[in-house]
Coordinates of C-alpha atoms and ligand atoms in Angstrom, one line a residue:
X1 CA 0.0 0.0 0.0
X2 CA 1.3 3.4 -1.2
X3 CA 1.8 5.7 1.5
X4 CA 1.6 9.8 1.9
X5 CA 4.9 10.3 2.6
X6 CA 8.3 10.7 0.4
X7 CA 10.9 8.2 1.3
X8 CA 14.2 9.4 1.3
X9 CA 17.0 7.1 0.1
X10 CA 19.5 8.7 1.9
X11 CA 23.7 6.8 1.2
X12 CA 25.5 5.9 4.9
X13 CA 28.2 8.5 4.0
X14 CA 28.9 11.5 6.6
X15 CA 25.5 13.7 4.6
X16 CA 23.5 11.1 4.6
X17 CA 24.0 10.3 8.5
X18 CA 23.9 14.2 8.8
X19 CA 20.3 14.1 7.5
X20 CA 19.0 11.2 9.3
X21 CA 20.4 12.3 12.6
X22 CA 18.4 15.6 11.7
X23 CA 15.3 14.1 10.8
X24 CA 15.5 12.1 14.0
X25 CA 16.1 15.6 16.2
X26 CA 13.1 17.1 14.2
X27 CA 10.6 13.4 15.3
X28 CA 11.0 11.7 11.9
X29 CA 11.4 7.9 11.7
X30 CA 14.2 6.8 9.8
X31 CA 15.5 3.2 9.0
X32 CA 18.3 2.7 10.0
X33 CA 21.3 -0.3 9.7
X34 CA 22.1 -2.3 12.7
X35 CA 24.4 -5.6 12.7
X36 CA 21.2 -7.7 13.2
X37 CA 18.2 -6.2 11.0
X38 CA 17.4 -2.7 10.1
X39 CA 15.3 -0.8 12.6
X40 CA 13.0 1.8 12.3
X41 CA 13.8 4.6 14.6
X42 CA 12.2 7.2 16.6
X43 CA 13.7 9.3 19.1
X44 CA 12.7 7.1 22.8
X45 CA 12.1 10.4 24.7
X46 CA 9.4 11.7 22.5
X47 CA 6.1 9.8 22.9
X48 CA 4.4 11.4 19.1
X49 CA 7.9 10.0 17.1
X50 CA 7.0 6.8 19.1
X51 CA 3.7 6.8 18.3
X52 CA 4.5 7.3 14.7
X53 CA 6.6 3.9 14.7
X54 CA 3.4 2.0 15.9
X55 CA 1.5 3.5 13.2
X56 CA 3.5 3.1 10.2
X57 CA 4.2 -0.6 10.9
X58 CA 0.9 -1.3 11.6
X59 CA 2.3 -2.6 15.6
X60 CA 0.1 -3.4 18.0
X61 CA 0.2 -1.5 20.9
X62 CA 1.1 -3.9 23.3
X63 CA 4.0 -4.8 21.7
X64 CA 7.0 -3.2 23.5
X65 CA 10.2 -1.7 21.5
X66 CA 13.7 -2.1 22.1
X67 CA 16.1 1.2 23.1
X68 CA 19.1 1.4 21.3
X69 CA 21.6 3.6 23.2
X70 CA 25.2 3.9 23.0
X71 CA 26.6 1.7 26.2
X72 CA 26.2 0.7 29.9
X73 CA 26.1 4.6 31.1
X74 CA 23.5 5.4 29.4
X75 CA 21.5 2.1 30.2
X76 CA 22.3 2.8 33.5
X77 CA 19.8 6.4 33.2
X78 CA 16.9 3.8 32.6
X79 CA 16.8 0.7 34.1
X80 CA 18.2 -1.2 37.2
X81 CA 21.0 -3.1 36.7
X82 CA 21.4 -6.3 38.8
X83 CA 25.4 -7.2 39.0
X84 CA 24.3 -10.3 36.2
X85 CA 22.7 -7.4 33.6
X86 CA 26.0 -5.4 34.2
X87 CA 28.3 -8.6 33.7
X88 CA 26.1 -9.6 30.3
X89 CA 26.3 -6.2 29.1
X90 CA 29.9 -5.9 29.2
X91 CA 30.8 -9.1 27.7
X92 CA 28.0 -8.4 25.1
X93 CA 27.6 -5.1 24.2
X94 CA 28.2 -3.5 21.6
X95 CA 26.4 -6.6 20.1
X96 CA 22.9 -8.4 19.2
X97 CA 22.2 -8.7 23.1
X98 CA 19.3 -7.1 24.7
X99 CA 18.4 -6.8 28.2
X100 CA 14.7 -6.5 29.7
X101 CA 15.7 -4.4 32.8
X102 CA 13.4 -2.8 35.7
X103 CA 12.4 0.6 34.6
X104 CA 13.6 3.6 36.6
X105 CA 10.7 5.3 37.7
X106 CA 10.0 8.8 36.2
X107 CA 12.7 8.1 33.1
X108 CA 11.6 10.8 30.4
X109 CA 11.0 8.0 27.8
X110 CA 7.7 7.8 25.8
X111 CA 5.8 5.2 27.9
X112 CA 4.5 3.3 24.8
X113 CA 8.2 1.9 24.8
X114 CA 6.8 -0.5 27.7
X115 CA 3.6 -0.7 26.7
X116 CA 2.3 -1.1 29.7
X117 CA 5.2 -2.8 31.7
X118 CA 7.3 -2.2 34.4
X119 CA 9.9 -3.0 32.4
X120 CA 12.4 -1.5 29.3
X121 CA 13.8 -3.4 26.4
X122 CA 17.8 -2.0 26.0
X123 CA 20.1 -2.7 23.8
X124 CA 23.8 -1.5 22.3
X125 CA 23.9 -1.8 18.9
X126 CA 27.6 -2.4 17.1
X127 CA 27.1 -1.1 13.6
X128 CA 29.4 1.3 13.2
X129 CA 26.2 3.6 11.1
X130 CA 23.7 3.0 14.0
X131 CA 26.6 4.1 16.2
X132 CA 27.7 7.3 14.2
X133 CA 23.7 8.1 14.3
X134 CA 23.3 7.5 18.4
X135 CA 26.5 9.4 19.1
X136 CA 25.2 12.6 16.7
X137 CA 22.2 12.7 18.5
X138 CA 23.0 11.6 21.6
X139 CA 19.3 10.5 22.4
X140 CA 18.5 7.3 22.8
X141 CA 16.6 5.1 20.1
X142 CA 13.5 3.0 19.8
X143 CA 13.7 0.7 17.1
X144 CA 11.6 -1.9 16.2
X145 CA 12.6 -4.2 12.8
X146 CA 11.7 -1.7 10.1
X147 CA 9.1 -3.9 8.3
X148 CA 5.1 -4.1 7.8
X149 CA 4.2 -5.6 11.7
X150 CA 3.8 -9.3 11.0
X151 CA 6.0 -9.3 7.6
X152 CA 9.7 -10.9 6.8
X153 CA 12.1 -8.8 8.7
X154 CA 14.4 -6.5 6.8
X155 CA 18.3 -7.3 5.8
X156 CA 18.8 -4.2 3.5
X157 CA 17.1 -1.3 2.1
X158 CA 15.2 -2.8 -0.9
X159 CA 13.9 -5.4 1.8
X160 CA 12.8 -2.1 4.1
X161 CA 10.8 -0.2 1.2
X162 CA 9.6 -3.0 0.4
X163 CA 6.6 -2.6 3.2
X164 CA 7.5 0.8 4.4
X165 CA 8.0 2.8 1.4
X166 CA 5.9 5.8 1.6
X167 CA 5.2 5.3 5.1
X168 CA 8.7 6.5 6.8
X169 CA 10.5 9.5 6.3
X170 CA 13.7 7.9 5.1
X171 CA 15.9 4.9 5.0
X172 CA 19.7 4.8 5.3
X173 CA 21.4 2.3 3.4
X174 CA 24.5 0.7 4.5
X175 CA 24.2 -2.7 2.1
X176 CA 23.0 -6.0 3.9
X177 CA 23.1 -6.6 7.5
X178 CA 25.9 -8.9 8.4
X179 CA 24.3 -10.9 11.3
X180 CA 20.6 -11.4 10.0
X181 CA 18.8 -12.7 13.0
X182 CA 17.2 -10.1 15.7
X183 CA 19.3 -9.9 19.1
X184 CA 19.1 -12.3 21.6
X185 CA 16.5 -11.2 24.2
X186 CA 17.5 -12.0 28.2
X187 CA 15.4 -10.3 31.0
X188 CA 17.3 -10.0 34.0
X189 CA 14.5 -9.5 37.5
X190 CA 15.6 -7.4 40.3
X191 CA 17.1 -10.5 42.2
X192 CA 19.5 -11.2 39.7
X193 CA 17.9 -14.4 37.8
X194 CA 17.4 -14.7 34.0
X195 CA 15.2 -15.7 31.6
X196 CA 15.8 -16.0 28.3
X197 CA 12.9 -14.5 26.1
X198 CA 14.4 -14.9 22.7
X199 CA 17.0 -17.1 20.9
X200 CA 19.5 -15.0 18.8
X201 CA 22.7 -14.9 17.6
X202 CA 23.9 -15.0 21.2
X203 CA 24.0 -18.1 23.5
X204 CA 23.5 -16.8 27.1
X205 CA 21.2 -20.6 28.0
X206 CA 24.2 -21.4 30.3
X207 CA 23.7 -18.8 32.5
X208 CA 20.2 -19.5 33.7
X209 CA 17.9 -20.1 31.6
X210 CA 14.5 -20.2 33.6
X211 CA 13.4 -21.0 29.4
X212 CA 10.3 -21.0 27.7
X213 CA 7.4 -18.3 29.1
X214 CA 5.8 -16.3 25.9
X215 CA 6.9 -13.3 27.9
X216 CA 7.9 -10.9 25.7
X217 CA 4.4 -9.7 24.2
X218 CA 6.0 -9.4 20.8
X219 CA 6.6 -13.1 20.0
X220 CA 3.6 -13.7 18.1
X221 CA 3.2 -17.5 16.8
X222 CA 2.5 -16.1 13.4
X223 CA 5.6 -13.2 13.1
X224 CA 8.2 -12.8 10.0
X225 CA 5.3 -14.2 7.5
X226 CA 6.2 -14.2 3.8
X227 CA 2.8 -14.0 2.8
X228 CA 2.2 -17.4 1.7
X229 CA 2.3 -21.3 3.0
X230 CA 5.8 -22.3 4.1
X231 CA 6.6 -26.2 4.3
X232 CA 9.6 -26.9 6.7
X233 CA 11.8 -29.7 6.6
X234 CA 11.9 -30.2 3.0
X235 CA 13.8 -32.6 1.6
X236 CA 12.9 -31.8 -2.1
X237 CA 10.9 -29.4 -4.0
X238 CA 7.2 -30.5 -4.0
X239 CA 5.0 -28.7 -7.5
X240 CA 4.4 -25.4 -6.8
X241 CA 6.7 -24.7 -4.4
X242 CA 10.0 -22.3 -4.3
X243 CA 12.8 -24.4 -2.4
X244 CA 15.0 -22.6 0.3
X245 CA 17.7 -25.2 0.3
X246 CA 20.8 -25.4 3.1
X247 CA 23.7 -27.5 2.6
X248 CA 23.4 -31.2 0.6
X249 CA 19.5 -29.8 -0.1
X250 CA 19.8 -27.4 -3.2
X251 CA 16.9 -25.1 -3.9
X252 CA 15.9 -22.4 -5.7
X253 CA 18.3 -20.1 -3.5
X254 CA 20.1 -21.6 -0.7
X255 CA 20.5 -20.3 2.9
X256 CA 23.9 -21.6 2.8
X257 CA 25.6 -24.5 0.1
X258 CA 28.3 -25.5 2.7
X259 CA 26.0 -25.7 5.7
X260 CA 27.4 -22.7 7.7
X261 CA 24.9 -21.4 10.2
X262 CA 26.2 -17.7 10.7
X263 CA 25.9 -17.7 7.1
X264 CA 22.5 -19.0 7.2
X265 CA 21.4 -16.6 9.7
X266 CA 22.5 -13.7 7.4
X267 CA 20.7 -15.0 4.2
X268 CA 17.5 -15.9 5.9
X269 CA 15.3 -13.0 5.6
X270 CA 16.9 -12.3 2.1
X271 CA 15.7 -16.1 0.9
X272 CA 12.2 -15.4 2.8
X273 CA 11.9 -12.3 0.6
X274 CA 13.1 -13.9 -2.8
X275 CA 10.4 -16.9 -1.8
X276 CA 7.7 -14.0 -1.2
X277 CA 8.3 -12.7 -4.9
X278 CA 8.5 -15.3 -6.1
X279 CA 5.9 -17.0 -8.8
X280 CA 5.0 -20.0 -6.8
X281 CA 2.4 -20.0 -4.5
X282 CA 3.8 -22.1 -1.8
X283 CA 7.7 -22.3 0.1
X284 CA 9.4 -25.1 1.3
X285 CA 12.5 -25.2 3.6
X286 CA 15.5 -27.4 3.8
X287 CA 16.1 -28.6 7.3
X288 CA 18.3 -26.5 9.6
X289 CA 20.2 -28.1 12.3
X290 CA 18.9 -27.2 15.8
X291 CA 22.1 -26.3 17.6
X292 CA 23.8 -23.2 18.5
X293 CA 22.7 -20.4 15.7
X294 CA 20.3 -22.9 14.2
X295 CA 17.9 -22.5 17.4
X296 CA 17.5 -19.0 16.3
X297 CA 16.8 -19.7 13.0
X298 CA 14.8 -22.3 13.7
X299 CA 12.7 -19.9 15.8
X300 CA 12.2 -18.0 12.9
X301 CA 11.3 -20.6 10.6
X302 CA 9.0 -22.1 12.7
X303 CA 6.9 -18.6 12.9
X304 CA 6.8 -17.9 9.3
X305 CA 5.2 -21.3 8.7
X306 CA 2.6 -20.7 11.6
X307 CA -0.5 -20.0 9.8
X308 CA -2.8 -19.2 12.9
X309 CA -3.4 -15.5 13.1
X310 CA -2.2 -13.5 16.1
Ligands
AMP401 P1 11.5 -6.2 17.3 O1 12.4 -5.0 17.6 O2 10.5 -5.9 16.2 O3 12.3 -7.4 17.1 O4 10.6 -6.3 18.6 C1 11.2 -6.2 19.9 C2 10.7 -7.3 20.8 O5 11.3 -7.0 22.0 C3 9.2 -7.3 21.1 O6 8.6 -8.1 20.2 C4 9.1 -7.8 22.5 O7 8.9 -9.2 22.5 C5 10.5 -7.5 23.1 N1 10.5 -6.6 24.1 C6 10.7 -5.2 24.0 N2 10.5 -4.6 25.2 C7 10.2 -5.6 26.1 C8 9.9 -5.6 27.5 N3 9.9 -4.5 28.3 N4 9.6 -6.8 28.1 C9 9.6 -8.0 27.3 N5 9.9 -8.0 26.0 C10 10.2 -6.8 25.4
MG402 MG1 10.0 -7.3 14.4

């Protein structure tokens, strides 16, 4: 759906992040590059720019957003953080880990970044563009995946106009994201224990993984859809289906030929996307391994092939 707005394709170079940063100060929501997917950003002090994030993905409002700020200072403005949170963050951050953290009481934040929870959502991203951006500012960021609520998450800027075009007020484009999964999710509670509340690119089960409460209001059965049925665990290419292959299982693209996961990870939402345009009317999946990375993509996987509503 055509949107009122004109998108601007702004390039990662020093103008480009000049602009953004500017249309950010002024409110806007811009897409911008992180290491994982690209996120669509709103300044996290301002509750309109906020509320213009919900709108132009289409996000239910009880789905809370993640802050994207520059390091453990800043974090420590918003939230409690028990000894474990600080120990995570600093062996994790900058990086695809974020922490669900007791909220300060009183933070200046838009409140629809909790929706609703005592909670906040933090993260430090390590793109060295998102980092430029949070450092010109010096605001802190909510960012969401910049896609269409319910769609394929976004890898680069084709993937982001894709559903947003029209909608935001610019994307910046840094070329493909190199992780391609969403950050890891822990919440740590005010007594120290945590709870994993979504697999990623980083492993924190060892610590202590209290596992498996549908916590986090976001994770939606249904969630990264492609638009059309998705078989997993294909073996071979059934009629009318495009084939995602992975290692000995050739396709129509392949998440990876040699069977490596990180590589897997990063050409996920890319091969969802391809499978989404293309003619057939059904996609099929090679199986993934479930171990280390593959958890997290199996995550994925399993929710674009959900077909129940939210
Ligand atoms: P997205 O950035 O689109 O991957 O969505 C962020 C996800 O973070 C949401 O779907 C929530 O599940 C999770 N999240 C954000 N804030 C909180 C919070 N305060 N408590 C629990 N989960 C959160
Ligand atoms: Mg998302």
């Amino acid at each position: 759906m055509a949107g009122k707005l004109l998108t601007q394709r702004l390039v990662a170079d020093e103008e480009g992040i000049a602009r953004a940063v500017g249309l950010l100060r002024g409110g806007g929501i811009v897409a911008l590059p992180t290491e994982t997917v690209y996120g669509l950003a709103a300044r996290a002090d301002s509750a309109n720019a906020v509320a213009r994030i919900f709108a132009a993905k289409g996000r239910p409002s009880f789905n809370p957003l993640i802050v994207h700020l520059a390091g453990l200072a800043e974090a420590e403005r918003y939230a409690e953080l028990p000894s474990v949170a600080r120990a995570l963050a600093a062996a994790h951050w900058p990086g695809p880990l974020t922490l669900v953290l007791p909220r300060r009481p009183g933070v200046a934040l838009a409140p629809a970044i909790s929706a609703g929870l005592p909670t906040i959502a933090l993260r430090s991203p390590a793109h060295p563009i998102m980092r430029a951006v949070l450092k010109a500012l010096g605001l802190p960021l909510a960012a969401p995946s910049a896609n269409a609520s319910g769609s394929v998450s976004p890898t680069s800027a084709a993937h982001v106009l894709s559903t947003l075009d029209g909608r935001i007020d610019a994307v910046l484009d840094a070329g493909p994201c190199s992780g391609g999964l969403e950050s890891t999710i822990v919440a740590v509670r005010s007594d120290g224990r945590t709870e994993q509340l979504r697999p990623g690119p980083i492993e924190v089960g060892a610590i202590n993984d209290l596992a498996a409460t549908i916590e986090a209001p976001g994770q939606l059965a249904r969630h990264y859809a492609p638009g059309k049925p998705v078989r997993l665990f294909a073996v071979a290419r059934e009629a009318g289906e495009f084939l995602i292959g992975f290692g000995m299982v050739g396709g129509d693209v392949t998440l990876s030929a040699s069977g490596d996961l990180s590589e897997a990870a990063a050409r996920l939402y890319d091969c969802l996307h391809r499978g989404a345009a293309a003619p057939q009317p059904r996609i099929a999946v090679a199986p993934v391994p479930d171990q280390g990375l593959g958890r997290a993509i199996n995550d994925r996987l399993r929710r674009a092939a959900t077909h129940e509503g939210r």
